[in-house]
Amino acid sequence: MHSEESKLTKIANPSAPIGVFDSGLGGLTVLRALRQRLPQERFVYLGDTARTPYGSKSPETIRRYARECAQFLQRFEVKLLVVACNTVSSWALDELTQESAVPVIGTLDTAVSAVKNLERVERVGIVGTQATISSHSYEQHLIAAGIQAKFFPQACPLFVPLVEQGMYEGEIVEKVIELYLAPLKKEAIDTLILGCTHYPMLAGAIGKFMGEQVRIVESSEAIAAVANQYIGVSAKTTFDGPSERYFVTDDVGRFNALSSLFLEAQPAQRVTLEALAGDANP
Ligand code: DGL
């Protein structure tokens, strides 16, 4: 068996759903790619909207939140856990992987694999939350993957609140993009990694500002491809019941209104933070 494929473990319960979580709406950009690639699968999505943004929190807090989200999804006996959050992938992926009985897919290796497929990668901008950028996780993964380039990391703390407010274009968005990305434009980067799953919603405005010569890379397609590899080595899925369930830790109204801008989503159910942390049934 090829080395990449031999790393894939067989999924014990193929008819179980795939669990996906993020601090809020951003992970829906990953779910969208997963759904397109794996239309026969069931998904359970959790957005920890009561505690978003994660990117301004300490590593200890990020790890605690991440563990609670993972434990919540495990109650659905998910067969794969997709960490659709770069902040969590940067600070808690090893821990989640060790504690999980099922395979865990994060955003870092997957985004880096997308960069590896590009030619002439010399000057790479990396944008992400404060926590992701301060972890230097992207630089470490890029170097480990043998990508010899100059890196230009940039934290963009106002991007997530813009996306959570449903603001994807317009004057304010353009001003904020200019504030963060003007230094990267000046450095004449050739590639820009969107190191946060919320940012693909701003990709149109970011692309317009950076210009066509800059390639924009994000992890969602690569995550879906890895999930597909796991599914591929397992038996075929058969199931009854709803194909998707959405949970949020705060008001469902705002999430339901905005989620339709990402994908055609089912209405979300509320799970309280107490229920998330405890063992109450969802
Ligand atoms: N979408 C997440 C990420 O990829 C989290 C952003 C946040 O909550 O700050 O980092």
mmCIF file of C-alpha atoms and ligand atoms in Angstrom:
data_model
loop_
_atom_site.group_PDB
_atom_site.id
_atom_site.type_symbol
_atom_site.label_atom_id
_atom_site.label_comp_id
_atom_site.label_asym_id
_atom_site.label_seq_id
_atom_site.Cartn_x
_atom_site.Cartn_y
_atom_site.Cartn_z
ATOM 1 C CA MET A 1 0.000 0.000 0.000
ATOM 2 C CA HIS A 2 1.197 3.522 -0.737
ATOM 3 C CA SER A 3 2.593 5.291 2.354
ATOM 4 C CA GLU A 4 -0.096 8.036 2.421
ATOM 5 C CA GLU A 5 -2.859 5.491 2.116
ATOM 6 C CA SER A 6 -1.383 3.148 4.714
ATOM 7 C CA LYS A 7 -1.802 5.914 7.305
ATOM 8 C CA LEU A 8 -5.559 5.733 6.805
ATOM 9 C CA THR A 9 -7.339 3.603 9.341
ATOM 10 C CA LYS A 10 -10.524 1.815 8.396
ATOM 11 C CA ILE A 11 -13.620 3.435 9.804
ATOM 12 C CA ALA A 12 -15.320 1.123 12.294
ATOM 13 C CA ASN A 13 -18.895 2.266 11.692
ATOM 14 C CA PRO A 14 -19.329 3.493 8.095
ATOM 15 C CA SER A 15 -22.979 4.477 8.549
ATOM 16 C CA ALA A 16 -22.157 6.891 11.399
ATOM 17 C CA PRO A 17 -22.117 10.658 10.709
ATOM 18 C CA ILE A 18 -19.055 12.869 10.250
ATOM 19 C CA GLY A 19 -18.614 15.455 13.021
ATOM 20 C CA VAL A 20 -17.490 18.977 12.107
ATOM 21 C CA PHE A 21 -16.883 21.884 14.470
ATOM 22 C CA ASP A 22 -15.720 25.483 14.554
ATOM 23 C CA SER A 23 -16.135 28.481 16.823
ATOM 24 C CA GLY A 24 -18.998 29.702 14.645
ATOM 25 C CA LEU A 25 -19.993 30.058 11.018
ATOM 26 C CA GLY A 26 -16.524 29.633 9.497
ATOM 27 C CA GLY A 27 -16.574 25.845 9.564
ATOM 28 C CA LEU A 28 -19.537 25.942 7.201
ATOM 29 C CA THR A 29 -17.060 26.739 4.404
ATOM 30 C CA VAL A 30 -15.502 23.345 5.177
ATOM 31 C CA LEU A 31 -18.868 21.604 5.512
ATOM 32 C CA ARG A 32 -19.826 23.013 2.105
ATOM 33 C CA ALA A 33 -16.778 21.348 0.519
ATOM 34 C CA LEU A 34 -17.378 18.103 2.445
ATOM 35 C CA ARG A 35 -20.997 17.966 1.314
ATOM 36 C CA GLN A 36 -20.064 18.538 -2.301
ATOM 37 C CA ARG A 37 -17.434 15.837 -2.216
ATOM 38 C CA LEU A 38 -19.353 13.347 -0.079
ATOM 39 C CA PRO A 39 -23.061 13.799 -0.877
ATOM 40 C CA GLN A 40 -23.890 10.319 0.477
ATOM 41 C CA GLU A 41 -22.642 11.154 4.000
ATOM 42 C CA ARG A 42 -24.371 12.370 7.154
ATOM 43 C CA PHE A 43 -22.956 15.335 9.081
ATOM 44 C CA VAL A 44 -23.292 16.813 12.552
ATOM 45 C CA TYR A 45 -22.068 20.414 12.722
ATOM 46 C CA LEU A 46 -21.329 22.323 15.910
ATOM 47 C CA GLY A 47 -20.679 26.086 15.965
ATOM 48 C CA ASP A 48 -19.584 27.319 19.377
ATOM 49 C CA THR A 49 -21.195 30.700 18.723
ATOM 50 C CA ALA A 50 -21.473 31.629 22.409
ATOM 51 C CA ARG A 51 -17.685 31.715 22.691
ATOM 52 C CA THR A 52 -16.593 32.932 19.264
ATOM 53 C CA PRO A 53 -13.993 34.233 18.451
ATOM 54 C CA TYR A 54 -11.509 31.608 19.604
ATOM 55 C CA GLY A 55 -8.665 33.509 17.958
ATOM 56 C CA SER A 56 -8.299 36.026 20.758
ATOM 57 C CA LYS A 57 -8.261 33.379 23.528
ATOM 58 C CA SER A 58 -5.312 31.796 25.318
ATOM 59 C CA PRO A 59 -4.021 28.346 24.275
ATOM 60 C CA GLU A 60 -5.417 26.803 27.513
ATOM 61 C CA THR A 61 -8.887 28.184 26.829
ATOM 62 C CA ILE A 62 -8.768 27.121 23.167
ATOM 63 C CA ARG A 63 -7.816 23.587 24.237
ATOM 64 C CA ARG A 64 -10.627 23.415 26.784
ATOM 65 C CA TYR A 65 -13.249 24.656 24.311
ATOM 66 C CA ALA A 66 -11.938 22.300 21.629
ATOM 67 C CA ARG A 67 -12.128 19.298 23.941
ATOM 68 C CA GLU A 68 -15.709 20.146 24.903
ATOM 69 C CA CYS A 69 -16.735 20.478 21.246
ATOM 70 C CA ALA A 70 -15.087 17.161 20.365
ATOM 71 C CA GLN A 71 -16.722 15.416 23.330
ATOM 72 C CA PHE A 72 -20.114 16.772 22.305
ATOM 73 C CA LEU A 73 -19.733 15.412 18.777
ATOM 74 C CA GLN A 74 -18.563 12.048 20.111
ATOM 75 C CA ARG A 75 -22.011 11.612 21.645
ATOM 76 C CA PHE A 76 -23.267 11.148 18.074
ATOM 77 C CA GLU A 77 -20.723 8.365 17.635
ATOM 78 C CA VAL A 78 -19.199 10.212 14.705
ATOM 79 C CA LYS A 79 -16.882 8.164 12.507
ATOM 80 C CA LEU A 80 -14.564 11.066 11.616
ATOM 81 C CA LEU A 81 -13.910 14.313 13.414
ATOM 82 C CA VAL A 82 -13.212 17.356 11.237
ATOM 83 C CA VAL A 83 -11.675 20.269 13.126
ATOM 84 C CA ALA A 84 -12.880 23.040 10.805
ATOM 85 C CA CYS A 85 -10.918 25.673 12.705
ATOM 86 C CA ASN A 86 -7.325 26.758 12.229
ATOM 87 C CA THR A 87 -7.089 28.179 15.727
ATOM 88 C CA VAL A 88 -7.964 24.805 17.244
ATOM 89 C CA SER A 89 -5.827 22.965 14.676
ATOM 90 C CA SER A 90 -2.879 25.173 15.666
ATOM 91 C CA TRP A 91 -3.178 24.664 19.402
ATOM 92 C CA ALA A 92 -5.104 21.477 20.157
ATOM 93 C CA LEU A 93 -4.972 19.045 17.239
ATOM 94 C CA ASP A 94 -2.415 16.657 18.776
ATOM 95 C CA GLU A 95 -4.380 16.475 21.986
ATOM 96 C CA LEU A 96 -7.698 15.917 20.204
ATOM 97 C CA THR A 97 -6.122 13.230 18.027
ATOM 98 C CA GLN A 98 -4.694 11.411 21.056
ATOM 99 C CA GLU A 99 -8.023 11.525 22.883
ATOM 100 C CA SER A 100 -10.164 10.553 19.914
ATOM 101 C CA ALA A 101 -11.232 7.015 19.111
ATOM 102 C CA VAL A 102 -11.866 8.063 15.493
ATOM 103 C CA PRO A 103 -9.602 9.777 12.931
ATOM 104 C CA VAL A 104 -9.256 13.551 13.300
ATOM 105 C CA ILE A 105 -8.692 15.850 10.305
ATOM 106 C CA GLY A 106 -7.411 19.408 10.848
ATOM 107 C CA THR A 107 -6.786 22.394 8.626
ATOM 108 C CA LEU A 108 -2.995 22.715 8.633
ATOM 109 C CA ASP A 109 -1.677 19.651 6.803
ATOM 110 C CA THR A 110 -4.548 19.979 4.394
ATOM 111 C CA ALA A 111 -3.871 23.650 3.530
ATOM 112 C CA VAL A 112 -0.156 22.911 3.221
ATOM 113 C CA SER A 113 -0.889 20.031 0.839
ATOM 114 C CA ALA A 114 -2.810 22.526 -1.331
ATOM 115 C CA VAL A 115 0.261 24.834 -1.365
ATOM 116 C CA LYS A 116 2.469 21.891 -2.325
ATOM 117 C CA ASN A 117 0.434 21.429 -5.484
ATOM 118 C CA LEU A 118 1.342 24.929 -6.684
ATOM 119 C CA GLU A 119 4.357 25.876 -8.755
ATOM 120 C CA ARG A 120 6.804 28.682 -8.001
ATOM 121 C CA VAL A 121 5.852 29.327 -4.396
ATOM 122 C CA GLU A 122 8.393 31.881 -3.197
ATOM 123 C CA ARG A 123 6.691 34.564 -1.142
ATOM 124 C CA VAL A 124 3.834 33.281 0.976
ATOM 125 C CA GLY A 125 1.472 35.465 2.977
ATOM 126 C CA ILE A 126 -0.320 33.704 5.843
ATOM 127 C CA VAL A 127 -3.392 35.309 7.349
ATOM 128 C CA GLY A 128 -5.173 33.964 10.403
ATOM 129 C CA THR A 129 -6.423 34.750 13.869
ATOM 130 C CA GLN A 130 -4.105 36.173 16.505
ATOM 131 C CA ALA A 131 -3.814 32.732 18.132
ATOM 132 C CA THR A 132 -3.041 30.942 14.849
ATOM 133 C CA ILE A 133 -0.408 33.463 13.789
ATOM 134 C CA SER A 134 1.273 33.554 17.209
ATOM 135 C CA SER A 135 1.514 29.729 17.202
ATOM 136 C CA HIS A 136 3.679 29.824 14.004
ATOM 137 C CA SER A 137 1.929 26.577 13.104
ATOM 138 C CA TYR A 138 1.723 27.391 9.405
ATOM 139 C CA GLU A 139 5.403 28.251 9.033
ATOM 140 C CA GLN A 140 6.303 25.009 10.867
ATOM 141 C CA HIS A 141 4.058 22.858 8.675
ATOM 142 C CA LEU A 142 5.219 24.551 5.466
ATOM 143 C CA ILE A 143 8.885 24.051 6.365
ATOM 144 C CA ALA A 144 8.238 20.431 7.408
ATOM 145 C CA ALA A 145 6.587 19.874 4.014
ATOM 146 C CA GLY A 146 9.773 21.075 2.330
ATOM 147 C CA ILE A 147 8.360 24.366 1.043
ATOM 148 C CA GLN A 148 11.277 26.734 0.790
ATOM 149 C CA ALA A 149 9.783 30.180 0.635
ATOM 150 C CA LYS A 150 9.774 33.454 2.499
ATOM 151 C CA PHE A 151 6.799 33.707 4.835
ATOM 152 C CA PHE A 152 4.794 36.818 5.717
ATOM 153 C CA PRO A 153 2.399 36.049 8.608
ATOM 154 C CA GLN A 154 -0.321 38.554 9.439
ATOM 155 C CA ALA A 155 -2.987 38.361 12.148
ATOM 156 C CA CYS A 156 -6.365 39.776 11.064
ATOM 157 C CA PRO A 157 -8.475 39.894 14.244
ATOM 158 C CA LEU A 158 -11.318 41.916 12.714
ATOM 159 C CA PHE A 159 -12.037 39.449 9.898
ATOM 160 C CA VAL A 160 -13.927 36.899 12.032
ATOM 161 C CA PRO A 161 -16.299 39.474 13.597
ATOM 162 C CA LEU A 162 -17.040 40.830 10.089
ATOM 163 C CA VAL A 163 -17.943 37.352 8.837
ATOM 164 C CA GLU A 164 -19.988 36.557 11.956
ATOM 165 C CA GLN A 165 -21.926 39.784 11.272
ATOM 166 C CA GLY A 166 -22.599 38.742 7.687
ATOM 167 C CA MET A 167 -20.385 41.497 6.242
ATOM 168 C CA TYR A 168 -18.518 40.066 3.245
ATOM 169 C CA GLU A 169 -18.160 43.114 1.002
ATOM 170 C CA GLY A 170 -18.540 46.900 0.980
ATOM 171 C CA GLU A 171 -16.621 49.876 2.198
ATOM 172 C CA ILE A 172 -15.916 48.758 5.765
ATOM 173 C CA VAL A 173 -14.759 45.316 4.624
ATOM 174 C CA GLU A 174 -12.480 46.912 2.008
ATOM 175 C CA LYS A 175 -10.954 49.253 4.607
ATOM 176 C CA VAL A 176 -10.239 46.391 7.022
ATOM 177 C CA ILE A 177 -8.747 44.281 4.231
ATOM 178 C CA GLU A 178 -6.509 47.170 3.250
ATOM 179 C CA LEU A 179 -5.414 47.656 6.856
ATOM 180 C CA TYR A 180 -4.186 44.062 7.175
ATOM 181 C CA LEU A 181 -3.176 43.169 3.643
ATOM 182 C CA ALA A 182 -1.479 46.328 2.380
ATOM 183 C CA PRO A 183 1.847 45.246 4.000
ATOM 184 C CA LEU A 184 1.616 41.830 2.251
ATOM 185 C CA LYS A 185 0.823 43.467 -1.070
ATOM 186 C CA LYS A 186 3.867 45.681 -0.628
ATOM 187 C CA GLU A 187 5.967 42.544 -0.109
ATOM 188 C CA ALA A 188 4.762 41.265 -3.494
ATOM 189 C CA ILE A 189 3.627 37.873 -2.185
ATOM 190 C CA ASP A 190 2.757 35.269 -4.839
ATOM 191 C CA THR A 191 0.554 33.067 -2.611
ATOM 192 C CA LEU A 192 -1.831 33.893 0.225
ATOM 193 C CA ILE A 193 -2.957 31.214 2.670
ATOM 194 C CA LEU A 194 -6.346 31.913 4.237
ATOM 195 C CA GLY A 195 -5.454 30.369 7.595
ATOM 196 C CA CYS A 196 -8.925 30.708 9.084
ATOM 197 C CA THR A 197 -12.066 28.941 7.925
ATOM 198 C CA HIS A 198 -14.077 32.165 8.181
ATOM 199 C CA TYR A 199 -11.910 33.927 5.595
ATOM 200 C CA PRO A 200 -13.108 32.161 2.425
ATOM 201 C CA MET A 201 -16.284 34.244 2.842
ATOM 202 C CA LEU A 202 -14.067 37.299 2.273
ATOM 203 C CA ALA A 203 -12.125 35.688 -0.581
ATOM 204 C CA GLY A 204 -13.850 37.789 -3.249
ATOM 205 C CA ALA A 205 -12.951 41.078 -1.564
ATOM 206 C CA ILE A 206 -9.457 39.820 -0.628
ATOM 207 C CA GLY A 207 -8.794 38.676 -4.208
ATOM 208 C CA LYS A 208 -9.961 42.024 -5.550
ATOM 209 C CA PHE A 209 -7.529 43.844 -3.258
ATOM 210 C CA MET A 210 -4.532 41.553 -3.794
ATOM 211 C CA GLY A 211 -4.923 41.235 -7.574
ATOM 212 C CA GLU A 212 -4.977 38.236 -9.892
ATOM 213 C CA GLN A 213 -1.262 37.503 -9.606
ATOM 214 C CA VAL A 214 -1.700 36.323 -5.995
ATOM 215 C CA ARG A 215 -2.973 32.745 -5.604
ATOM 216 C CA ILE A 216 -5.371 32.291 -2.726
ATOM 217 C CA VAL A 217 -5.220 28.967 -0.884
ATOM 218 C CA GLU A 218 -7.537 27.577 1.776
ATOM 219 C CA SER A 219 -8.045 24.169 3.306
ATOM 220 C CA SER A 220 -11.680 23.181 2.642
ATOM 221 C CA GLU A 221 -11.193 21.254 -0.637
ATOM 222 C CA ALA A 222 -8.123 19.477 0.733
ATOM 223 C CA ILE A 223 -9.995 18.508 3.920
ATOM 224 C CA ALA A 224 -12.806 17.056 1.821
ATOM 225 C CA ALA A 225 -10.238 15.104 -0.216
ATOM 226 C CA VAL A 226 -8.691 13.601 2.943
ATOM 227 C CA ALA A 227 -12.144 12.740 4.347
ATOM 228 C CA ASN A 228 -12.910 11.064 1.031
ATOM 229 C CA GLN A 229 -9.754 8.951 1.376
ATOM 230 C CA TYR A 230 -10.922 7.679 4.769
ATOM 231 C CA ILE A 231 -14.389 6.974 3.407
ATOM 232 C CA GLY A 232 -12.823 5.264 0.395
ATOM 233 C CA VAL A 233 -10.959 2.670 2.459
ATOM 234 C CA SER A 234 -14.127 1.840 4.395
ATOM 235 C CA ALA A 235 -17.349 0.053 3.547
ATOM 236 C CA LYS A 236 -20.190 1.876 1.814
ATOM 237 C CA THR A 237 -22.581 4.013 3.842
ATOM 238 C CA THR A 238 -26.208 3.149 4.462
ATOM 239 C CA PHE A 239 -28.336 5.046 6.951
ATOM 240 C CA ASP A 240 -31.834 6.174 7.867
ATOM 241 C CA GLY A 241 -32.817 9.543 9.275
ATOM 242 C CA PRO A 242 -31.765 13.133 8.628
ATOM 243 C CA SER A 243 -28.523 13.645 6.732
ATOM 244 C CA GLU A 244 -27.471 16.784 8.618
ATOM 245 C CA ARG A 245 -27.840 18.246 12.071
ATOM 246 C CA TYR A 246 -26.624 21.654 13.188
ATOM 247 C CA PHE A 247 -25.988 22.771 16.737
ATOM 248 C CA VAL A 248 -24.939 26.157 18.105
ATOM 249 C CA THR A 249 -24.166 27.251 21.654
ATOM 250 C CA ASP A 250 -25.896 30.647 21.316
ATOM 251 C CA ASP A 251 -29.043 32.022 19.719
ATOM 252 C CA VAL A 252 -30.115 29.972 16.705
ATOM 253 C CA GLY A 253 -31.808 32.905 14.910
ATOM 254 C CA ARG A 254 -28.692 34.719 13.780
ATOM 255 C CA PHE A 255 -26.924 31.491 12.828
ATOM 256 C CA ASN A 256 -29.895 30.289 10.789
ATOM 257 C CA ALA A 257 -30.158 33.639 8.994
ATOM 258 C CA LEU A 258 -26.455 33.744 8.108
ATOM 259 C CA SER A 259 -25.811 30.056 7.458
ATOM 260 C CA SER A 260 -27.934 30.291 4.308
ATOM 261 C CA LEU A 261 -25.248 32.589 2.875
ATOM 262 C CA PHE A 262 -22.708 29.760 3.198
ATOM 263 C CA LEU A 263 -24.825 26.792 2.173
ATOM 264 C CA GLU A 264 -28.355 25.408 2.247
ATOM 265 C CA ALA A 265 -28.429 24.429 5.902
ATOM 266 C CA GLN A 266 -31.079 22.857 8.103
ATOM 267 C CA PRO A 267 -32.241 25.027 11.037
ATOM 268 C CA ALA A 268 -29.846 24.743 13.963
ATOM 269 C CA GLN A 269 -30.687 23.511 17.454
ATOM 270 C CA ARG A 270 -29.348 25.198 20.557
ATOM 271 C CA VAL A 271 -27.048 23.315 22.914
ATOM 272 C CA THR A 272 -26.258 25.167 26.115
ATOM 273 C CA LEU A 273 -22.661 25.472 27.269
ATOM 274 C CA GLU A 274 -23.612 23.437 30.346
ATOM 275 C CA ALA A 275 -24.881 20.615 28.144
ATOM 276 C CA LEU A 276 -21.812 20.910 25.925
ATOM 277 C CA ALA A 277 -19.438 20.519 28.849
ATOM 278 C CA GLY A 278 -21.519 17.975 30.735
ATOM 279 C CA ASP A 279 -22.940 14.662 29.698
ATOM 280 C CA ALA A 280 -26.556 15.737 29.237
ATOM 281 C CA ASN A 281 -28.088 14.395 26.043
ATOM 282 C CA PRO A 282 -28.187 16.923 23.181
HETATM 283 N N1 DGL B 1 -12.719 29.799 11.998
HETATM 284 C C1 DGL B 1 -11.762 29.638 13.001
HETATM 285 C C2 DGL B 1 -10.354 29.496 12.495
HETATM 286 O O1 DGL B 1 -10.209 28.906 11.463
HETATM 287 C C3 DGL B 1 -11.947 30.377 14.286
HETATM 288 C C4 DGL B 1 -11.899 31.821 14.254
HETATM 289 C C5 DGL B 1 -12.149 32.412 15.623
HETATM 290 O O2 DGL B 1 -13.051 31.965 16.304
HETATM 291 O O3 DGL B 1 -11.413 33.334 15.992
HETATM 292 O O4 DGL B 1 -9.405 29.894 13.107
#
